[in-house]
Amino acid sequence: MLQEKDLAEELIARVRAYDPLVEEGVLSRAFVYAKTAHATQQRANGEPYFLHPVAVANILAGLRLDSASIITALLHDTVEDTAVTLEDIEKQFGKEISKLVDGVTKLTRLELQSERSKQSENFRKLVLAMSEDIRVLLVKLADRLHNMRTLHYIEDPAKRRRIARETMDIYVPLAERIGIQSVKDELQDLAFAALYPDAYQSIVNRLQYLKAQNPNLVSDIVGELTNILAKQGLDAVITGREKSPYSIWRKMQRANVTFEQLSDIMAFRVLVPDLAGCYQALGILHNAYSLIPGRFKDYISTPKSNDYRSLHTGLIGPFQQRIEVQIRTQEMHEIAEKGVAAHWHYKQGGAQTDGRQYRWLRELLEILEASTPEEFLEHTRLEMFQEQVFCFTPKGDIIPMPKGSTPVDFAYNIHSDIGDRCTGARVNGRLVQLRTVLNNGDQVEIITSRSSTPSPSWEEFVVTGRAKACVRRFIRMQQRSQYAELGKTMLTKMFRAHSQTLTDKALEPLLPKFKRPTVEDLYAAVGEGLMTTREVLNALYPDLAVEKQQAVDAIPEIKTRAKLRKPSRYAIPIRGLIPGMAINFAKCCHPLKGDLIVGIITTGKGVTIHTQECENLINFQNQPERWLEVAWEDETTESNVGRLSVMINNVMGGMGHVCTMIAKAGGNIANLKITNRTQDFFELMVDIEVRDAQHMLDVIAALRSHPVVVSVERYGSLNEPVRAAVH
Ligand code: MN
C-alpha cells in the first residue's frame, strides 16, 4: 500500500507535469488538512475516508485542472462531513477556495432533495445554476465518478440503485453538456452496470465470447485502416475498441435488435494532423469500403452544442465487419474528452508562462466570446440559468422562475387559483412576507384562504408575466364590478329623486344608443364617470328634462362655507372599498369616517371623496355635474389615516411629547414630517391612523391640552377650528 507521503507526491507530480509553476506548498498543506479533518472516518470498503478526496483530486489532475480545483477536491467533503467550517477554510486557503468548497457543499446538500424532482430537466438546470463557477461542477462530477467507481462496496442494493439512477439522470447529462466525454462514458457504464446488472453482464459475456472467436480482430482492422491511409500519404493514428456496454444496450433498445443480430460493436478513431486531413481520410475510407447509408455525420462543420467536433461514418470494413469510424484532429479529440478543461489548455498553448491558473475561467470566457453563435458551449447557457431561480414545491417538484421572483410568482406559476387565493408563504419552513425574493433551492409552501383575493400592491413586486397578468386582470375585474356597483347606486338614487324606479330591464333599450354591450357595462360607465346619471335619465324619460344633478343644490352652501350639509337619503353610501378603485380618498384633506364629505366624479377614475371643508373644492365650483352627495355607511369598521398640521415650541423633548400624547389618545402615527423649522417653532405634518373623525378630535384635543403645542388643525381644511360632524 502506498504511503501517505507517496500519495501526496504522486498528486503533486501529476499537477506539476502540466503546470510547472504550481504552488506545491499550498497543495500539500491542503492534503494534510483534509487528512487531519477526516481523521479516522472510513469509507464503505473500510479504507480511510481520506483516500476518497485524494482520488477525486487525481481525477481532476487527469483533466489538467487548475490547482484551486485540485485543492477544492481535497477539501470537498470537509465542511459537510467533519467539524471544519467554511470560515476555517477561508482562513487557511483564502476566499477563492472557500467559495468553491461552499459551492460543492451546496450541491451535495441538494442531493438530499426528493427523488421525484431529480429526474427532471429542471433539476439539472438547478445544479447548473448553483454551480456559479464551472469548477464547482467539475469537482462534483469527479466526486460522483469516484463514488460510482466504488459503488459496489455499498451493501444495500436499494441504495446502490438510487445512486446509480441519480447518476444516470443528473450527472451523465451534465457531463455531456460541458463536453467531458471521458467522464460521461465512464459514469454511464458504471450506472448501467448497477441499474441493469443482468443485461450488463450478458453484454460483457457476449463481447468476451466474440473476442475469443477472433482475438486479433480489432488490431487487424486497425492495421488495415492504417495501411490504406498511409498508401495515400496520410499519417494517421488509429485506435480501435469495442463499444461500451451501455452504448450497445442503447442500440439494442433503439434498433429493436437482439445482441446476436447486432453486428457493429467496434468503433475506430482516426486521429489526423489537421482539419484538411479529416476530410481526406474520410474520402479515402469511403472509396475503399462500402458505406452504411444514413450513418455519416459532419460535426466539424456543425459542432454539437458542447463543442464536440468530429466526422462520423459507418462502413462495411475489412473482413466484412460493420464498423463505426470517428475522424478528428488531436485538438478536437482533447476537447471531446476533456470538454471545457481542454479549451483552457489549448488557449494557453501548453506554455504556463505566468503560472496563474485562476485565469482559467476568464480565459474560458474569452474563448466563448470569441467563438461562434448561441449554441457554442453550454457555458453560455449556464449563465442563462443563472438568470433563473429554481424552487421546490413541498412535494419536491421544481418550479423555474426568473431571478427576483417572489412567493406570489411561485403561487401563480403553480396555478392561477393558488395565486389568487394566496395569503402567505413559508420558505424553508419559515413564514415570510409575500414580497420576499426567492433563492435557488428554496422550498416554498403557499398558504391560501378561500376568501382571500389578490392585492393591487402585488403588481409592484411580482416579476413573472403570468403573475403580473393575473393580478392586473383581477384588478380590472374588481374595478369594473366596483364601478358597476357605484354606477347602479348613483342611478338608483337619481331615479328615486325623480320619482322613477330603476330596473335593469328598463335600461336595456338604451344599450345600443350608449354603445354598451350589457346593463352592467352601462352601470360601470356611469360609476367610472364616463357618462352621467342625467344622460341616462333623460334618455329614458325625455319629458323630465332634468338639467342638473340632484346633489347640486348642496353646492352653494358648501362653497360659501355657510353651513356643512348633512347627507340626505339620496346620498351614495361609502363603504370600505379597495382604495385606488372606484372610490378614492382625497390626498388633500384625508377624510375620516364621521367627517361630512362630498364626492367629485373624475372621468375614468370613479369618485374622489373630499371633506366638505376641503380647500380644493373651490376648483370644482363651476362643474356642478361632477358633484355627488355621499355619506359614510354605518358598518364601516376599518380605521383610516388622517393628517394633522401641528405647530410646537422648539424645546427639548417637544417632539417626544407630541408622540406620547397621540399614543395616549389611541392614535397610531403612520408618518411624521417636519415641514418647517425656525428658532422658536417646529411645524409638523403627522399622519395618524384613527377609527373616525370623532377619534381624531380626541387626538387633537389631547394635543391641545399640552403646553408645548401651539396649534393643531386638520390638514387641507379651510375651517378653523375643526368641527365634528354628527350623523
Ligand atoms: Mn465526496
XYZ file of C-alpha atoms and ligand atoms in Angstrom:
728
model
C 0.000 0.000 0.000
C 1.162 3.462 -0.828
C 2.349 5.646 1.985
C 0.593 8.925 2.593
C 3.717 10.834 1.595
C 3.836 8.989 -1.725
C 0.184 9.787 -2.352
C 0.818 13.486 -1.871
C 3.905 13.423 -4.039
C 2.202 11.470 -6.766
C -0.615 14.025 -6.934
C 1.757 16.998 -6.923
C 3.856 15.406 -9.633
C 0.777 14.955 -11.819
C -0.163 18.602 -11.467
C 3.414 19.754 -11.967
C 3.544 17.830 -15.227
C 1.086 20.275 -16.837
C 1.635 23.261 -14.541
C 5.348 23.611 -13.725
C 4.770 26.674 -11.539
C 2.175 25.099 -9.246
C 2.433 26.208 -5.627
C 3.334 22.855 -4.185
C 3.300 24.121 -0.596
C -0.392 25.010 -0.686
C -1.248 21.735 -2.350
C 0.494 19.642 0.277
C -0.988 21.805 3.033
C -4.491 21.061 1.695
C -3.557 17.402 1.580
C -2.567 17.323 5.253
C -5.541 19.489 6.243
C -8.047 17.117 4.629
C -6.343 14.082 6.123
C -6.453 15.584 9.617
C -10.098 16.640 9.221
C -11.321 13.225 8.076
C -9.115 11.573 10.715
C -10.448 8.089 11.385
C -13.545 8.256 9.151
C -13.939 5.269 6.868
C -15.482 4.506 3.507
C -17.902 1.625 2.924
C -14.994 -0.631 1.970
C -13.188 0.044 5.232
C -10.496 2.225 3.684
C -9.634 5.558 5.282
C -12.188 8.126 4.059
C -9.360 10.452 3.180
C -8.454 8.335 0.147
C -11.698 9.482 -1.488
C -10.840 13.208 -1.764
C -7.360 12.237 -2.945
C -8.874 10.092 -5.692
C -11.186 12.952 -6.713
C -8.207 15.308 -6.873
C -6.412 12.813 -9.117
C -9.360 12.594 -11.496
C -9.264 16.387 -11.848
C -5.497 16.372 -12.342
C -6.181 13.958 -15.202
C -8.348 16.699 -16.726
C -5.475 19.162 -16.149
C -7.480 21.466 -13.949
C -6.025 24.420 -12.077
C -4.666 23.996 -8.564
C -7.679 25.758 -6.999
C -9.838 22.908 -8.357
C -7.397 20.294 -7.052
C -7.336 21.890 -3.588
C -11.127 22.118 -3.608
C -11.291 18.416 -4.465
C -9.084 17.582 -1.467
C -11.296 19.649 0.847
C -14.660 18.981 -0.789
C -16.197 16.832 1.960
C -14.670 18.529 4.997
C -17.448 21.064 5.591
C -20.266 18.581 5.104
C -18.729 15.622 6.930
C -16.293 16.967 9.539
C -16.068 19.696 12.166
C -14.311 22.034 9.723
C -16.244 25.217 8.841
C -16.165 27.428 5.773
C -14.579 30.154 7.881
C -11.734 27.772 8.775
C -11.192 27.058 5.089
C -11.227 30.723 4.168
C -8.681 31.453 6.891
C -6.414 28.650 5.736
C -6.814 28.779 1.959
C -8.432 32.098 1.094
C -11.678 33.310 -0.383
C -11.493 31.601 -3.785
C -11.117 28.115 -2.302
C -13.765 28.664 0.354
C -16.229 29.800 -2.299
C -15.528 26.728 -4.378
C -15.846 24.371 -1.392
C -19.068 26.122 -0.428
C -20.428 25.560 -3.935
C -19.637 21.840 -3.838
C -21.143 21.525 -0.340
C -24.363 23.172 -1.551
C -24.603 20.716 -4.435
C -24.052 17.831 -2.023
C -26.903 19.089 0.148
C -29.090 19.457 -2.907
C -28.729 15.728 -3.452
C -30.907 15.216 -0.395
C -33.917 16.582 -2.291
C -36.814 14.396 -3.289
C -36.332 11.528 -5.714
C -39.091 12.717 -7.970
C -37.613 16.071 -8.878
C -34.243 14.604 -9.719
C -35.493 13.060 -12.898
C -36.449 16.413 -14.268
C -34.567 18.616 -16.671
C -35.174 21.421 -14.199
C -33.135 19.672 -11.557
C -30.161 19.614 -13.899
C -30.675 23.286 -14.624
C -30.780 23.938 -10.903
C -27.456 22.151 -10.470
C -26.016 24.262 -13.298
C -27.421 27.461 -11.824
C -25.955 26.636 -8.439
C -22.543 25.950 -9.952
C -21.761 29.617 -10.295
C -18.185 28.684 -11.050
C -17.908 25.835 -13.520
C -15.090 24.359 -11.437
C -17.677 23.592 -8.728
C -19.467 21.368 -11.201
C -16.234 19.730 -12.353
C -15.299 18.840 -8.768
C -18.790 17.483 -8.188
C -18.592 15.352 -11.342
C -15.214 13.925 -10.297
C -16.620 13.266 -6.824
C -19.512 11.365 -8.347
C -17.210 9.464 -10.682
C -15.144 8.158 -7.790
C -18.257 7.293 -5.800
C -19.531 5.330 -8.802
C -16.203 3.518 -9.166
C -16.561 2.354 -5.565
C -20.328 1.823 -5.676
C -20.059 -1.954 -5.434
C -18.764 -1.648 -1.863
C -22.131 -0.327 -0.734
C -24.091 -3.281 0.605
C -27.673 -2.047 0.406
C -28.901 -2.813 -3.158
C -31.661 -0.185 -2.951
C -29.098 2.467 -2.094
C -26.847 1.358 -4.959
C -29.763 1.619 -7.366
C -30.750 5.033 -6.096
C -27.237 6.424 -6.538
C -26.925 4.844 -9.994
C -30.298 6.256 -11.096
C -29.291 9.698 -9.895
C -26.014 9.419 -11.781
C -27.819 8.472 -14.974
C -30.463 11.202 -14.608
C -28.336 14.107 -13.468
C -24.600 13.683 -13.760
C -24.361 11.927 -17.120
C -26.342 14.691 -18.911
C -24.322 17.359 -17.108
C -21.010 15.775 -18.097
C -22.263 15.597 -21.657
C -23.347 19.221 -21.648
C -19.993 20.518 -20.626
C -18.440 18.156 -23.091
C -16.367 15.818 -20.919
C -16.793 12.670 -22.964
C -14.428 10.509 -20.895
C -16.247 11.231 -17.638
C -19.642 10.876 -19.283
C -18.846 7.465 -20.798
C -17.468 6.074 -17.576
C -20.346 7.355 -15.444
C -22.796 5.932 -17.937
C -21.268 2.462 -17.957
C -20.925 2.334 -14.184
C -24.526 3.422 -13.700
C -25.751 0.988 -16.341
C -23.929 -1.883 -14.648
C -25.562 -1.028 -11.323
C -29.047 -0.481 -12.706
C -29.252 -3.469 -15.060
C -26.670 -5.908 -13.710
C -28.046 -8.841 -15.726
C -28.136 -7.004 -19.044
C -24.720 -5.577 -18.372
C -23.288 -8.987 -17.586
C -24.759 -10.676 -20.653
C -23.394 -7.969 -22.946
C -19.962 -8.242 -21.354
C -20.077 -12.047 -21.690
C -21.066 -11.831 -25.308
C -18.280 -9.366 -26.061
C -15.798 -11.691 -24.416
C -17.112 -14.603 -26.451
C -16.762 -12.713 -29.725
C -13.319 -11.663 -28.747
C -12.341 -15.251 -28.048
C -13.575 -16.222 -31.537
C -11.288 -13.737 -33.159
C -8.843 -12.337 -30.614
C -6.974 -10.084 -33.013
C -9.882 -8.646 -34.946
C -9.638 -5.110 -33.587
C -5.895 -4.847 -34.101
C -6.143 -6.437 -37.551
C -8.684 -3.838 -38.632
C -6.533 -1.060 -37.156
C -3.616 -2.375 -39.228
C -5.655 -2.447 -42.441
C -7.031 1.049 -41.998
C -3.610 2.452 -41.154
C -2.156 0.918 -44.324
C -4.852 2.232 -46.619
C -4.434 5.775 -45.309
C -0.641 5.570 -45.363
C -0.689 4.481 -49.027
C -2.404 7.784 -49.829
C 0.216 9.654 -47.857
C -1.886 10.338 -44.783
C -0.200 9.940 -41.446
C -2.964 8.873 -39.048
C -3.011 7.380 -35.583
C -5.804 4.808 -35.353
C -7.208 3.226 -32.251
C -9.973 0.660 -32.066
C -12.189 -0.597 -29.285
C -15.336 -2.443 -28.630
C -18.168 -0.071 -27.984
C -19.149 0.394 -24.376
C -21.737 -1.984 -22.932
C -24.050 0.954 -22.391
C -23.935 2.156 -25.994
C -24.603 -1.390 -27.204
C -27.535 -1.586 -24.813
C -28.945 1.701 -26.093
C -28.564 0.488 -29.647
C -30.422 -2.705 -28.813
C -33.243 -0.637 -27.371
C -33.401 1.791 -30.278
C -32.968 -0.592 -33.174
C -35.060 -3.332 -31.622
C -32.427 -5.942 -32.432
C -31.054 -8.749 -30.312
C -27.451 -8.899 -29.343
C -26.817 -11.706 -31.811
C -28.109 -9.566 -34.674
C -26.140 -6.558 -33.644
C -23.033 -6.555 -35.762
C -21.289 -3.225 -35.393
C -19.854 -3.452 -31.946
C -16.494 -1.968 -32.836
C -15.562 1.658 -33.137
C -12.364 3.106 -34.548
C -10.885 6.505 -34.043
C -8.713 8.095 -36.680
C -6.571 10.971 -35.440
C -5.100 13.085 -38.242
C -2.699 16.048 -38.146
C -5.059 18.765 -39.358
C -8.541 19.729 -40.454
C -7.901 19.024 -44.149
C -6.694 15.561 -43.148
C -10.120 14.787 -41.649
C -11.907 15.127 -44.978
C -9.044 13.493 -46.826
C -9.235 10.420 -44.568
C -12.980 10.331 -44.989
C -12.638 10.331 -48.786
C -10.072 7.536 -48.751
C -12.160 5.311 -46.457
C -15.401 5.901 -48.361
C -13.530 4.953 -51.519
C -12.084 1.767 -50.076
C -15.191 0.377 -48.292
C -18.937 0.361 -48.775
C -20.562 2.826 -46.503
C -23.624 2.126 -44.406
C -26.289 4.619 -45.512
C -27.509 7.200 -43.034
C -24.510 6.937 -40.741
C -22.417 9.850 -41.981
C -22.410 12.924 -39.714
C -20.282 16.035 -40.067
C -19.870 17.510 -36.591
C -16.936 19.570 -37.830
C -18.941 21.954 -39.973
C -21.823 21.736 -37.451
C -20.383 21.147 -33.970
C -22.620 19.799 -31.215
C -23.782 22.280 -28.600
C -20.996 21.130 -26.256
C -18.429 21.927 -28.975
C -17.885 18.311 -29.888
C -16.300 18.181 -33.353
C -15.631 15.051 -35.394
C -16.625 13.207 -38.573
C -18.654 10.032 -38.022
C -19.277 7.338 -40.574
C -20.291 3.686 -40.722
C -18.580 1.207 -43.047
C -18.563 -2.422 -44.032
C -14.884 -2.574 -43.174
C -12.060 -5.061 -43.716
C -13.122 -8.708 -43.058
C -16.729 -7.723 -43.824
C -17.240 -6.317 -40.337
C -19.562 -3.411 -39.753
C -17.565 -0.717 -38.075
C -18.056 2.803 -36.858
C -15.317 5.325 -37.610
C -14.714 8.716 -35.986
C -12.236 11.048 -37.655
C -10.817 14.107 -35.899
C -7.671 16.080 -35.116
C -5.756 15.753 -31.857
C -7.169 19.066 -30.660
C -10.760 18.044 -31.414
C -10.057 14.828 -29.568
C -8.787 16.588 -26.444
C -11.855 18.809 -26.424
C -14.154 15.815 -26.843
C -12.534 14.006 -23.942
C -11.959 16.881 -21.555
C -14.531 19.463 -22.553
C -14.128 22.930 -21.077
C -10.894 21.894 -19.405
C -9.260 21.309 -22.775
C -10.322 24.726 -24.057
C -8.297 26.293 -21.355
C -5.304 24.107 -22.063
C -5.272 24.917 -25.764
C -5.733 28.593 -25.216
C -2.647 28.558 -23.029
C -0.842 26.718 -25.802
C 0.504 24.400 -23.138
C 3.000 27.023 -22.025
C 2.211 28.051 -18.459
C 4.431 31.105 -18.595
C 2.800 33.083 -15.832
C 1.502 30.043 -13.982
C -1.571 31.857 -12.744
C -4.093 29.096 -13.007
C -7.046 31.071 -11.763
C -7.042 32.828 -15.078
C -8.682 29.733 -16.320
C -12.207 30.982 -16.014
C -11.533 34.334 -17.585
C -9.714 32.694 -20.432
C -12.612 30.362 -20.905
C -14.975 33.279 -21.117
C -12.762 34.926 -23.697
C -12.815 31.804 -25.791
C -16.556 31.718 -25.531
C -16.943 35.323 -26.532
C -14.647 34.951 -29.498
C -16.413 31.882 -30.770
C -19.479 31.182 -32.860
C -23.149 31.692 -32.044
C -25.549 30.988 -29.187
C -25.204 27.268 -29.384
C -21.450 27.184 -28.941
C -20.844 25.988 -25.449
C -23.007 25.037 -22.577
C -21.292 27.657 -20.510
C -23.178 30.403 -22.270
C -26.356 28.619 -21.362
C -25.065 28.044 -17.884
C -25.050 31.788 -17.474
C -28.562 31.903 -18.758
C -29.603 29.550 -15.978
C -28.113 31.967 -13.528
C -30.737 34.463 -14.632
C -33.196 31.929 -13.311
C -34.075 30.684 -9.881
C -35.336 27.177 -9.168
C -37.537 26.466 -6.167
C -39.177 23.357 -4.797
C -42.815 22.702 -4.011
C -43.428 20.820 -0.743
C -43.806 17.670 -2.866
C -40.364 18.214 -4.382
C -41.356 19.432 -7.839
C -39.108 22.125 -9.227
C -40.523 25.412 -10.412
C -38.179 27.518 -12.572
C -38.709 31.271 -12.439
C -36.826 34.438 -13.374
C -34.423 35.835 -10.801
C -36.120 38.141 -8.294
C -39.287 36.051 -8.173
C -41.397 36.106 -5.020
C -43.790 33.653 -3.355
C -46.621 35.314 -5.302
C -44.869 34.499 -8.611
C -44.365 30.966 -7.341
C -48.068 30.660 -6.425
C -49.246 31.876 -9.843
C -46.742 29.566 -11.506
C -48.438 26.580 -9.873
C -51.998 27.679 -10.643
C -53.817 30.966 -11.049
C -56.276 29.881 -8.337
C -53.432 29.380 -5.876
C -52.099 32.822 -6.765
C -55.495 34.488 -6.444
C -56.089 32.979 -3.026
C -52.626 33.192 -1.531
C -52.334 34.964 1.798
C -48.855 33.994 2.972
C -45.876 31.749 2.385
C -43.399 29.575 4.191
C -39.906 29.410 2.730
C -37.816 26.527 4.070
C -40.370 26.200 6.847
C -40.353 29.838 7.945
C -43.155 32.347 7.461
C -42.077 35.162 5.158
C -43.620 38.224 3.565
C -45.117 37.734 0.134
C -42.639 40.190 -1.362
C -39.613 38.132 -0.221
C -37.186 37.369 -3.058
C -36.662 33.612 -3.503
C -33.297 31.882 -3.800
C -32.158 28.779 -5.653
C -33.173 25.594 -3.887
C -35.725 27.252 -1.583
C -38.662 25.097 -0.658
C -41.800 27.194 -0.899
C -45.171 26.453 0.640
C -48.054 28.750 -0.243
C -50.733 29.439 2.334
C -54.137 30.072 0.768
C -57.525 31.088 2.049
C -60.806 30.655 0.266
C -61.907 34.208 0.918
C -58.625 35.862 0.003
C -58.146 37.932 -3.151
C -55.102 39.440 -4.896
C -53.844 42.752 -3.616
C -53.184 45.582 -6.096
C -49.871 46.141 -4.273
C -48.607 42.787 -5.607
C -48.244 44.360 -9.002
C -45.301 46.354 -7.681
C -43.143 43.360 -6.792
C -44.113 40.356 -8.907
C -41.698 39.671 -11.779
C -43.245 36.898 -13.855
C -45.504 37.885 -16.721
C -48.064 35.365 -15.613
C -48.386 36.798 -12.093
C -48.483 40.361 -13.446
C -51.219 39.496 -15.916
C -53.288 37.672 -13.303
C -53.060 40.495 -10.769
C -53.951 43.088 -13.419
C -56.858 41.052 -14.680
C -58.147 40.720 -11.159
C -57.823 44.456 -10.527
C -59.629 45.208 -13.788
C -62.462 42.850 -12.925
C -62.669 44.166 -9.409
C -62.589 47.728 -10.660
C -65.296 47.039 -13.172
C -67.595 45.439 -10.629
C -66.978 48.291 -8.196
C -67.655 50.864 -10.890
C -70.798 48.981 -11.803
C -71.926 48.854 -8.195
C -71.248 52.546 -7.757
C -72.957 53.428 -11.052
C -76.020 51.420 -10.190
C -76.300 53.100 -6.779
C -75.904 56.535 -8.362
C -78.601 55.815 -10.929
C -80.962 54.315 -8.364
C -80.728 57.453 -6.194
C -81.109 59.734 -9.207
C -84.175 57.885 -10.439
C -85.750 57.863 -6.985
C -85.170 61.613 -6.657
C -87.305 61.973 -9.794
C -89.902 59.505 -8.599
C -88.900 56.811 -11.057
C -87.918 53.224 -10.434
C -84.756 51.856 -11.921
C -84.775 48.336 -13.322
C -82.198 46.553 -15.440
C -84.915 45.737 -17.954
C -85.876 49.375 -18.427
C -82.295 50.221 -19.350
C -81.896 47.525 -21.991
C -83.377 49.558 -24.889
C -80.766 52.258 -24.183
C -77.780 49.965 -24.690
C -77.375 50.459 -28.478
C -77.654 54.228 -28.111
C -74.903 54.343 -25.490
C -72.892 51.632 -27.236
C -72.653 49.454 -24.135
C -72.979 45.677 -24.579
C -74.668 44.974 -21.245
C -76.537 46.814 -18.495
C -73.597 46.008 -16.228
C -71.330 47.882 -18.656
C -73.697 50.844 -18.597
C -73.577 50.948 -14.799
C -69.796 50.681 -14.873
C -69.556 53.572 -17.354
C -71.629 55.764 -15.032
C -69.591 54.705 -11.995
C -66.350 55.385 -13.801
C -67.579 58.855 -14.718
C -67.599 58.185 -18.464
C -71.243 59.232 -18.632
C -73.626 60.976 -16.237
C -76.761 59.793 -14.474
C -78.584 62.734 -16.065
C -77.817 61.467 -19.568
C -79.348 58.106 -18.671
C -82.411 59.576 -17.040
C -83.050 61.994 -19.916
C -82.657 59.255 -22.496
C -85.289 57.162 -20.750
C -87.670 59.978 -19.777
C -87.135 62.838 -22.253
C -90.126 64.645 -20.767
C -88.468 65.099 -17.393
C -85.727 67.246 -18.965
C -83.540 67.077 -15.902
C -80.867 69.677 -16.165
C -78.698 69.325 -13.127
C -77.762 66.592 -10.774
C -79.853 66.427 -7.708
C -76.896 66.944 -5.408
C -76.131 70.276 -6.941
C -78.369 72.264 -4.641
C -75.924 71.481 -1.867
C -73.074 73.226 -3.577
C -73.639 76.904 -2.851
C -73.773 76.225 0.848
C -70.583 74.205 0.825
C -68.910 76.728 -1.404
C -69.654 79.609 0.844
C -68.959 77.596 3.973
C -72.244 78.927 5.228
C -73.019 75.536 6.589
C -71.967 71.972 6.258
C -74.539 69.785 4.694
C -75.655 66.551 6.266
C -76.358 63.710 3.895
C -79.899 63.255 2.634
C -81.495 59.945 1.901
C -80.215 60.319 -1.654
C -76.584 60.176 -0.583
C -74.394 57.398 -2.013
C -73.093 55.156 0.779
C -69.310 54.916 1.030
C -68.059 51.587 2.200
C -64.601 50.272 2.872
C -63.863 49.735 -0.794
C -60.417 48.829 -2.020
C -58.579 52.128 -2.276
C -57.460 53.108 -5.725
C -60.513 51.571 -7.371
C -63.991 53.073 -7.752
C -63.686 55.185 -4.625
C -60.594 57.208 -3.709
C -59.973 59.285 -0.660
C -58.571 62.704 -1.496
C -54.936 63.177 -0.567
C -55.511 66.867 0.107
C -57.920 66.548 3.025
C -57.714 62.912 4.198
C -61.405 62.400 5.007
C -62.176 60.300 8.058
C -65.277 58.366 8.858
C -67.657 60.805 10.500
C -66.446 63.810 8.513
C -69.074 65.432 6.320
C -67.974 64.559 2.848
C -68.735 65.126 -0.789
C -67.819 63.100 -3.873
C -66.226 64.507 -7.024
C -66.667 62.379 -10.136
C -63.480 62.127 -12.164
C -63.719 60.710 -15.662
C -62.152 57.274 -15.803
C -61.278 57.254 -12.109
C -64.606 56.942 -10.332
C -65.287 59.131 -7.333
C -62.869 61.017 -5.122
C -64.080 61.741 -1.596
C -63.223 65.112 -0.049
C -64.234 66.600 3.275
C -66.797 69.326 2.771
C -64.242 71.680 4.274
C -61.538 70.873 1.772
C -59.998 73.952 0.221
C -59.627 72.201 -3.129
C -63.410 72.002 -3.642
C -63.221 75.555 -4.985
C -61.616 74.096 -8.110
C -64.843 72.252 -8.934
C -67.373 75.013 -8.249
C -68.061 75.584 -11.930
C -68.659 71.913 -12.680
C -71.774 71.118 -10.641
C -72.415 67.957 -12.657
C -69.353 66.383 -11.083
C -70.558 66.738 -7.503
C -72.062 63.739 -5.824
C -73.771 63.532 -2.499
C -72.165 60.810 -0.397
C -72.361 59.551 3.163
C -70.467 57.111 5.342
C -72.061 53.794 5.762
C -72.559 52.811 9.377
C -70.934 49.425 9.356
C -67.574 50.730 8.120
C -65.161 49.444 10.707
C -61.826 49.973 9.026
C -59.641 52.650 10.502
C -58.250 55.253 8.170
C -55.447 57.713 8.136
C -55.999 61.397 8.841
C -53.439 64.142 8.509
C -52.734 66.861 11.072
C -50.737 70.023 10.858
C -49.126 70.612 14.273
C -47.035 73.552 15.448
C -44.979 73.153 18.622
C -42.468 75.191 20.583
C -38.875 74.351 19.776
C -37.983 72.964 23.193
C -36.097 69.960 24.393
C -38.243 66.858 24.149
C -41.113 68.658 22.415
C -41.410 66.080 19.681
C -41.468 63.294 22.249
C -44.428 64.911 23.965
C -46.362 65.063 20.703
C -45.807 61.362 20.058
C -46.747 60.428 23.608
C -49.952 62.461 23.511
C -51.042 60.898 20.239
C -50.331 57.397 21.513
C -52.198 58.047 24.772
C -55.222 59.137 22.776
C -55.138 55.776 20.950
C -53.844 57.135 17.635
C -51.147 55.362 15.696
C -48.590 57.525 13.905
C -48.288 56.380 10.291
C -45.935 59.125 9.154
C -44.307 62.229 10.581
C -42.506 65.010 8.779
C -41.008 68.312 9.861
C -42.319 70.791 7.290
C -40.806 73.937 8.757
C -38.317 74.690 11.479
C -37.444 78.057 12.981
C -35.616 79.054 16.092
C -38.844 79.137 18.054
C -41.153 76.693 16.360
C -41.449 73.324 14.659
C -44.147 72.704 12.095
C -45.039 69.056 11.709
C -47.158 67.077 9.341
C -48.419 63.970 11.124
C -50.413 61.119 9.575
C -52.400 59.293 12.223
C -54.403 56.119 11.971
C -57.704 56.610 13.769
C -61.135 54.985 13.911
C -63.068 58.000 12.667
C -63.353 61.790 12.751
C -64.535 61.790 16.369
C -61.475 59.811 17.340
C -59.324 62.356 15.508
C -60.979 65.118 17.539
C -59.946 63.291 20.701
C -56.376 63.190 19.452
C -56.495 66.893 18.590
C -57.951 67.769 21.990
C -55.268 65.743 23.720
C -52.552 67.560 21.783
C -54.016 70.963 22.542
C -54.006 70.141 26.228
C -50.202 70.040 26.254
C -48.323 73.320 26.797
C -45.705 72.538 24.153
C -48.336 72.534 21.380
C -49.028 75.906 19.777
C -51.714 74.884 17.291
C -53.271 71.791 15.717
C -55.530 71.514 12.703
C -56.752 69.002 10.192
C -54.681 69.251 7.061
C -56.100 70.889 3.944
C -59.041 72.338 5.822
C -60.314 75.914 5.425
C -62.185 75.965 8.650
C -60.635 76.502 11.987
C -61.395 75.152 14.475
C -62.284 71.747 13.156
C -65.919 70.870 13.626
C -67.189 67.458 14.404
C -69.848 66.158 12.127
C -72.585 64.208 13.725
C -74.822 61.748 11.968
Mn -17.159 13.269 -1.909
